[in-house]
Tab-separated table of N, CA and C in Angstrom:
chain	number	residue	atom	x	y	z
Y	6	MET	N	27.086	100.000	67.063
Y	6	MET	CA	26.858	98.521	66.979
Y	6	MET	C	26.674	98.000	68.311
Y	7	PHE	N	25.824	96.953	68.373
Y	7	PHE	CA	25.728	96.149	69.495
Y	7	PHE	C	25.299	94.752	69.333
Y	8	ILE	N	25.405	93.811	70.256
Y	8	ILE	CA	25.065	92.363	70.048
Y	8	ILE	C	23.708	92.132	70.539
Y	9	HIS	N	23.079	91.329	69.717
Y	9	HIS	CA	21.646	90.891	70.273
Y	9	HIS	C	21.711	89.286	70.038
Y	10	HIS	N	21.517	88.574	71.182
Y	10	HIS	CA	21.707	87.108	71.240
Y	10	HIS	C	20.316	86.330	70.992
Y	11	VAL	N	20.263	85.652	69.803
Y	11	VAL	CA	19.080	84.742	69.643
Y	11	VAL	C	19.450	83.409	69.143
Y	12	ASN	N	18.836	82.537	69.892
Y	12	ASN	CA	19.093	81.007	69.480
Y	12	ASN	C	20.578	80.532	69.377
Y	13	GLY	N	21.220	81.036	70.453
Y	13	GLY	CA	22.733	80.864	70.411
Y	13	GLY	C	23.572	81.396	69.390
Y	14	ILE	N	22.911	82.344	68.746
Y	14	ILE	CA	23.708	83.276	67.658
Y	14	ILE	C	23.811	84.724	68.110
Y	15	ASP	N	25.142	85.295	68.083
Y	15	ASP	CA	25.168	86.664	68.336
Y	15	ASP	C	25.013	87.450	67.048
Y	16	TRP	N	23.912	88.250	67.015
Y	16	TRP	CA	23.668	89.140	65.857
Y	16	TRP	C	24.333	90.509	66.104
Y	17	LEU	N	25.039	91.019	65.134
Y	17	LEU	CA	25.561	92.167	65.253
Y	17	LEU	C	24.645	93.268	64.703
Y	18	VAL	N	24.099	94.192	65.510
Y	18	VAL	CA	23.153	95.183	64.962
Y	18	VAL	C	23.966	96.466	64.760
Y	19	ILE	N	23.942	96.784	63.449
Y	19	ILE	CA	24.664	97.873	63.054
Y	19	ILE	C	23.971	99.175	62.937
Y	20	THR	N	24.541	100.027	63.778
Y	20	THR	CA	23.839	101.285	63.936
Y	20	THR	C	24.776	102.386	63.729
Y	21	ALA	N	24.441	103.662	63.179
Y	21	ALA	CA	25.285	104.733	63.052
Y	21	ALA	C	25.641	105.384	64.463
Y	22	TYR	N	24.492	105.504	65.276
Y	22	TYR	CA	24.620	106.147	66.520
Y	22	TYR	C	23.738	105.215	67.557
Y	23	GLU	N	24.282	105.289	68.838
Y	23	GLU	CA	23.732	104.479	69.861
Y	23	GLU	C	22.325	104.763	70.018
Y	24	GLU	N	21.907	106.084	70.062
Y	24	GLU	CA	20.533	106.415	70.467
Y	24	GLU	C	19.549	105.989	69.288
Y	25	LEU	N	19.983	105.605	68.060
Y	25	LEU	CA	19.167	105.138	66.947
Y	25	LEU	C	18.887	103.755	67.064
Y	26	LYS	N	19.459	102.916	68.009
Y	26	LYS	CA	19.295	101.499	68.075
Y	26	LYS	C	17.875	100.947	67.772
Y	27	THR	N	16.892	101.525	68.450
Y	27	THR	CA	15.533	100.882	68.341
Y	27	THR	C	15.017	101.205	66.852
Y	28	MET	N	15.237	102.297	66.224
Y	28	MET	CA	14.763	102.643	64.890
Y	28	MET	C	15.494	101.638	63.933
Y	29	PHE	N	16.797	101.311	64.052
Y	29	PHE	CA	17.395	100.487	63.051
Y	29	PHE	C	17.037	98.997	63.239
Y	30	ILE	N	16.664	98.589	64.433
Y	30	ILE	CA	16.069	97.107	64.490
Y	30	ILE	C	14.653	97.230	63.985
Y	31	GLU	N	13.836	98.285	64.108
Y	31	GLU	CA	12.438	98.202	63.509
Y	31	GLU	C	12.615	98.300	61.986
Y	32	GLU	N	13.626	99.003	61.426
Y	32	GLU	CA	13.787	99.056	59.975
Y	32	GLU	C	14.248	97.680	59.346
Y	33	ALA	N	15.168	97.166	60.139
Y	33	ALA	CA	15.647	95.868	59.687
Y	33	ALA	C	14.740	94.677	59.802
Y	34	GLY	N	13.753	94.863	60.635
Y	34	GLY	CA	12.824	93.756	61.016
Y	34	GLY	C	13.321	92.930	62.162
Y	35	ALA	N	12.415	91.999	62.591
Y	35	ALA	CA	12.871	91.220	63.657
Y	35	ALA	C	13.994	90.329	63.299
Y	36	ILE	N	14.761	90.092	64.323
Y	36	ILE	CA	15.858	89.111	64.039
Y	36	ILE	C	15.276	87.892	63.998
Y	37	PRO	N	15.591	87.049	62.834
Y	37	PRO	CA	14.851	85.791	62.491
Y	37	PRO	C	15.291	84.716	63.520
Y	38	SER	N	14.085	84.132	64.020
Y	38	SER	CA	14.378	83.119	65.117
Y	38	SER	C	14.635	81.742	64.495
Y	39	CYS	N	14.556	81.732	63.150
Y	39	CYS	CA	14.722	80.394	62.419
Y	39	CYS	C	16.106	79.873	62.722
Y	40	PHE	N	17.063	80.805	62.764
Y	40	PHE	CA	18.518	80.453	62.646
Y	40	PHE	C	18.896	80.002	64.163
Y	41	SER	N	19.592	78.948	64.190
Y	41	SER	CA	20.067	78.280	65.487
Y	41	SER	C	21.419	77.738	65.274
Y	42	ALA	N	22.194	78.103	66.226
Y	42	ALA	CA	23.750	77.478	66.345
Y	42	ALA	C	23.450	75.969	66.653
Y	43	ALA	N	22.256	75.550	67.327
Y	43	ALA	CA	22.253	74.236	67.782
Y	43	ALA	C	21.735	73.401	66.545
Y	44	SER	N	21.301	73.868	65.446
Y	44	SER	CA	20.956	73.006	64.301
Y	44	SER	C	22.158	72.606	63.601
Y	45	GLU	N	22.179	71.443	62.980
Y	45	GLU	CA	23.251	70.972	62.090
Y	45	GLU	C	23.063	71.364	60.691
Y	46	LEU	N	21.943	72.026	60.428
Y	46	LEU	CA	21.799	72.457	59.020
Y	46	LEU	C	22.483	73.727	58.797
Y	47	PRO	N	23.045	73.848	57.529
Y	47	PRO	CA	23.640	75.232	57.162
Y	47	PRO	C	22.597	76.359	57.232
Y	48	LEU	N	23.106	77.440	57.413
Y	48	LEU	CA	22.194	78.543	57.580
Y	48	LEU	C	21.069	78.709	56.432
Y	49	ILE	N	21.443	78.532	55.066
Y	49	ILE	CA	20.544	78.624	53.991
Y	49	ILE	C	19.570	77.664	54.176
Y	50	ASP	N	19.856	76.328	54.371
Y	50	ASP	CA	18.791	75.373	54.605
Y	50	ASP	C	17.859	75.603	55.765
Y	51	GLN	N	18.413	76.293	56.911
Y	51	GLN	CA	17.590	76.643	57.945
Y	51	GLN	C	16.444	77.634	57.474
Y	52	ALA	N	16.885	78.665	56.656
Y	52	ALA	CA	15.976	79.620	56.166
Y	52	ALA	C	14.942	78.957	55.261
Y	53	LYS	N	15.407	78.119	54.369
Y	53	LYS	CA	14.518	77.380	53.383
Y	53	LYS	C	13.488	76.634	54.178
Y	54	ARG	N	13.899	75.984	55.272
Y	54	ARG	CA	12.937	75.037	55.950
Y	54	ARG	C	11.830	75.975	56.480
Y	55	THR	N	12.210	77.211	56.984
Y	55	THR	CA	11.293	78.158	57.698
Y	55	THR	C	10.350	78.925	56.633
Y	56	TYR	N	11.087	79.425	55.673
Y	56	TYR	CA	10.435	80.299	54.675
Y	56	TYR	C	9.799	79.658	53.394
Y	57	GLY	N	10.289	78.259	53.306
Y	57	GLY	CA	9.831	77.798	51.997
Y	57	GLY	C	10.674	77.978	50.895
Y	58	TYR	N	10.179	78.367	49.660
Y	58	TYR	CA	10.935	78.698	48.534
Y	58	TYR	C	11.502	80.237	48.672
Y	59	LEU	N	12.769	80.304	48.461
Y	59	LEU	CA	13.353	81.685	48.598
Y	59	LEU	C	13.936	81.911	47.123
Y	60	PRO	N	13.366	83.110	46.563
Y	60	PRO	CA	13.820	83.440	45.251
Y	60	PRO	C	15.210	83.923	45.200
Y	61	THR	N	16.039	83.483	44.248
Y	61	THR	CA	17.239	83.864	44.123
Y	61	THR	C	17.465	85.326	43.450
Y	62	LEU	N	18.262	86.018	43.944
Y	62	LEU	CA	18.575	87.471	43.419
Y	62	LEU	C	19.980	87.522	43.131
Y	63	SER	N	20.440	88.286	42.104
Y	63	SER	CA	21.715	88.379	41.627
Y	63	SER	C	22.355	89.602	42.474
Y	64	GLY	N	23.699	89.604	42.517
Y	64	GLY	CA	24.390	90.777	43.176
Y	64	GLY	C	25.752	90.087	43.665
Y	65	VAL	N	26.406	91.018	44.228
Y	65	VAL	CA	27.691	90.902	44.960
Y	65	VAL	C	27.593	91.239	46.285
Y	66	ILE	N	28.276	90.420	47.158
Y	66	ILE	CA	28.392	90.818	48.569
Y	66	ILE	C	29.927	90.898	48.785
Y	67	THR	N	30.321	92.110	49.233
Y	67	THR	CA	31.642	92.501	49.626
Y	67	THR	C	32.153	91.760	50.888
Y	68	ASP	N	33.534	91.997	51.037
Y	68	ASP	CA	33.933	91.336	52.409
Y	68	ASP	C	33.337	91.922	53.696
Y	69	THR	N	32.951	93.187	53.575
Y	69	THR	CA	32.242	93.885	54.633
Y	69	THR	C	30.773	93.715	54.760
Y	70	GLY	N	30.260	93.034	53.760
Y	70	GLY	CA	28.814	92.685	53.733
Y	70	GLY	C	27.916	93.562	52.911
Y	71	THR	N	28.560	94.476	52.197
Y	71	THR	CA	27.754	95.505	51.450
Y	71	THR	C	27.118	94.722	50.229
Y	72	PHE	N	25.902	94.974	49.954
Y	72	PHE	CA	25.095	94.285	48.921
Y	72	PHE	C	25.160	95.173	47.617
Y	73	GLN	N	25.780	94.738	46.506
Y	73	GLN	CA	25.820	95.547	45.367
Y	73	GLN	C	25.133	94.803	44.193
Y	74	ARG	N	24.249	95.542	43.464
Y	74	ARG	CA	23.600	95.097	42.237
Y	74	ARG	C	23.325	96.135	41.414
Y	75	GLN	N	23.136	95.831	40.115
Y	75	GLN	CA	22.827	96.891	39.122
Y	75	GLN	C	21.249	97.561	39.397
Y	76	ASP	N	20.382	96.794	39.838
Y	76	ASP	CA	19.030	97.358	40.078
Y	76	ASP	C	18.943	98.333	41.317
Y	77	ASN	N	19.949	98.277	42.141
Y	77	ASN	CA	19.947	99.119	43.249
Y	77	ASN	C	20.582	100.588	42.891
Y	78	GLU	N	19.870	101.566	43.521
Y	78	GLU	CA	20.258	102.947	43.255
Y	78	GLU	C	21.657	103.074	43.898
Y	79	GLU	N	21.796	102.530	45.069
Y	79	GLU	CA	22.899	102.703	45.737
Y	79	GLU	C	23.260	101.369	46.384
Y	80	ASP	N	24.502	101.050	46.883
Y	80	ASP	CA	24.810	99.945	47.649
Y	80	ASP	C	24.085	99.874	48.976
Y	81	LEU	N	23.687	98.676	49.353
Y	81	LEU	CA	23.097	98.544	50.686
Y	81	LEU	C	24.068	97.996	51.733
Y	82	ASN	N	24.175	98.575	52.807
Y	82	ASN	CA	24.957	98.125	53.850
Y	82	ASN	C	24.117	97.309	54.845
Y	83	PRO	N	24.589	96.139	55.446
Y	83	PRO	CA	23.883	95.297	56.242
Y	83	PRO	C	23.388	96.084	57.561
Y	84	GLN	N	22.249	95.758	58.070
Y	84	GLN	CA	21.799	96.254	59.290
Y	84	GLN	C	21.829	95.290	60.486
Y	85	LEU	N	21.848	94.058	60.130
Y	85	LEU	CA	22.102	92.921	61.014
Y	85	LEU	C	23.125	91.963	60.342
Y	86	ALA	N	23.987	91.357	61.111
Y	86	ALA	CA	24.955	90.459	60.609
Y	86	ALA	C	25.096	89.323	61.572
Y	87	CYS	N	25.357	88.058	61.285
Y	87	CYS	CA	25.945	87.056	62.163
Y	87	CYS	C	26.875	86.173	61.524
Y	88	LEU	N	27.746	85.672	62.263
Y	88	LEU	CA	28.784	84.605	61.832
Y	88	LEU	C	28.492	83.264	62.682
Y	89	VAL	N	28.288	82.216	61.938
Y	89	VAL	CA	28.187	80.995	62.639
Y	89	VAL	C	29.233	80.022	62.239
Y	90	GLU	N	30.064	79.680	63.141
Y	90	GLU	CA	31.352	78.949	62.726
Y	90	GLU	C	31.002	77.752	61.996
Y	91	GLY	N	31.537	77.490	60.801
Y	91	GLY	CA	31.344	76.338	60.020
Y	91	GLY	C	30.119	76.346	59.267
Y	92	ARG	N	29.165	77.389	59.336
Y	92	ARG	CA	27.983	77.330	58.680
Y	92	ARG	C	27.667	78.471	57.979
Y	93	GLY	N	28.764	79.555	57.997
Y	93	GLY	CA	28.541	80.749	57.137
Y	93	GLY	C	28.043	81.968	57.902
Y	94	ARG	N	27.811	83.036	57.164
Y	94	ARG	CA	27.437	84.393	57.630
Y	94	ARG	C	26.098	84.682	56.895
Y	95	VAL	N	25.361	85.572	57.664
Y	95	VAL	CA	24.188	86.103	57.167
Y	95	VAL	C	24.153	87.643	57.388
Y	96	PHE	N	23.807	88.285	56.381
Y	96	PHE	CA	23.708	89.741	56.348
Y	96	PHE	C	22.282	90.068	56.018
Y	97	ILE	N	21.664	90.939	56.777
Y	97	ILE	CA	20.257	91.308	56.390
Y	97	ILE	C	20.234	92.906	56.273
Y	98	TYR	N	19.530	93.182	55.300
Y	98	TYR	CA	19.544	94.563	54.704
Y	98	TYR	C	18.068	95.238	54.901
Y	99	PHE	N	17.994	96.468	54.830
Y	99	PHE	CA	16.734	97.248	54.816
Y	99	PHE	C	15.874	96.610	53.548
Y	100	GLY	N	14.574	96.421	53.835
Y	100	GLY	CA	13.614	95.917	52.765
Y	100	GLY	C	13.614	94.466	52.507
Y	101	GLY	N	14.193	93.676	53.643
Y	101	GLY	CA	13.955	92.228	53.524
Y	101	GLY	C	14.994	91.416	52.702
Y	102	PHE	N	15.958	92.218	52.211
Y	102	PHE	CA	17.039	91.582	51.366
Y	102	PHE	C	18.002	90.727	52.462
Y	103	VAL	N	18.296	89.549	52.080
Y	103	VAL	CA	19.332	88.748	52.947
Y	103	VAL	C	20.371	88.081	52.099
Y	104	ALA	N	21.421	87.977	52.570
Y	104	ALA	CA	22.548	87.378	51.960
Y	104	ALA	C	23.347	86.373	52.888
Y	105	PHE	N	23.393	85.125	52.306
Y	105	PHE	CA	24.053	83.961	53.018
Y	105	PHE	C	25.370	83.786	52.291
Y	106	VAL	N	26.424	83.723	53.089
Y	106	VAL	CA	27.837	83.617	52.377
Y	106	VAL	C	28.606	82.619	53.105
Y	107	ASP	N	28.961	81.458	52.584
Y	107	ASP	CA	29.936	80.458	52.971
Y	107	ASP	C	30.959	80.291	52.053
Y	108	ASP	N	31.929	79.319	52.375
Y	108	ASP	CA	33.007	78.960	51.639
Y	108	ASP	C	32.678	78.482	50.083
Y	109	GLU	N	31.449	77.943	50.054
Y	109	GLU	CA	31.031	77.372	48.678
Y	109	GLU	C	30.142	78.301	47.743
Y	110	GLN	N	29.450	79.193	48.423
Y	110	GLN	CA	28.468	79.886	47.671
Y	110	GLN	C	27.993	81.220	48.299
Y	111	THR	N	27.482	82.115	47.723
Y	111	THR	CA	26.702	83.291	48.124
Y	111	THR	C	25.268	83.218	47.624
Y	112	PHE	N	24.336	83.271	48.541
Y	112	PHE	CA	22.910	83.127	48.144
Y	112	PHE	C	22.275	84.443	48.645
Y	113	ILE	N	21.640	85.134	47.730
Y	113	ILE	CA	21.032	86.314	48.030
Y	113	ILE	C	19.520	86.195	47.628
Y	114	THR	N	18.640	86.682	48.672
Y	114	THR	CA	17.252	86.541	48.455
Y	114	THR	C	16.478	87.663	49.213
Y	115	ARG	N	15.119	87.590	49.089
Y	115	ARG	CA	14.331	88.498	49.831
Y	115	ARG	C	13.318	87.821	50.549
Y	116	MET	N	13.232	88.117	51.889
Y	116	MET	CA	12.172	87.480	52.749
Y	116	MET	C	11.133	88.541	52.990
Y	117	ASN	N	9.873	88.143	52.657
Y	117	ASN	CA	8.680	88.839	53.060
Y	117	ASN	C	8.129	88.770	54.442
């Protein structure tokens, strides 16, 4: 695991082995620059402003960020994660799946 800093947010890049860092970032995709700690908008609203309509997916996000749903052959563990104080957490999974979690809701979508 290591930290990648983008727009005032520390993204935790989750890797199994240090030498696989580059591969994991490429698989997870570029760290979204639409998220900013300087913005007053919640993280979900920041994403909607950038990506437009975000389709809602059903599923469960565990305390550790694992994405579980019936359509998945197996649970997905996040490859990128961030926590923005007062604005929630973002987990990004292989295949463009993204989960936003805050005190009031969990929003799961897929960004193309």
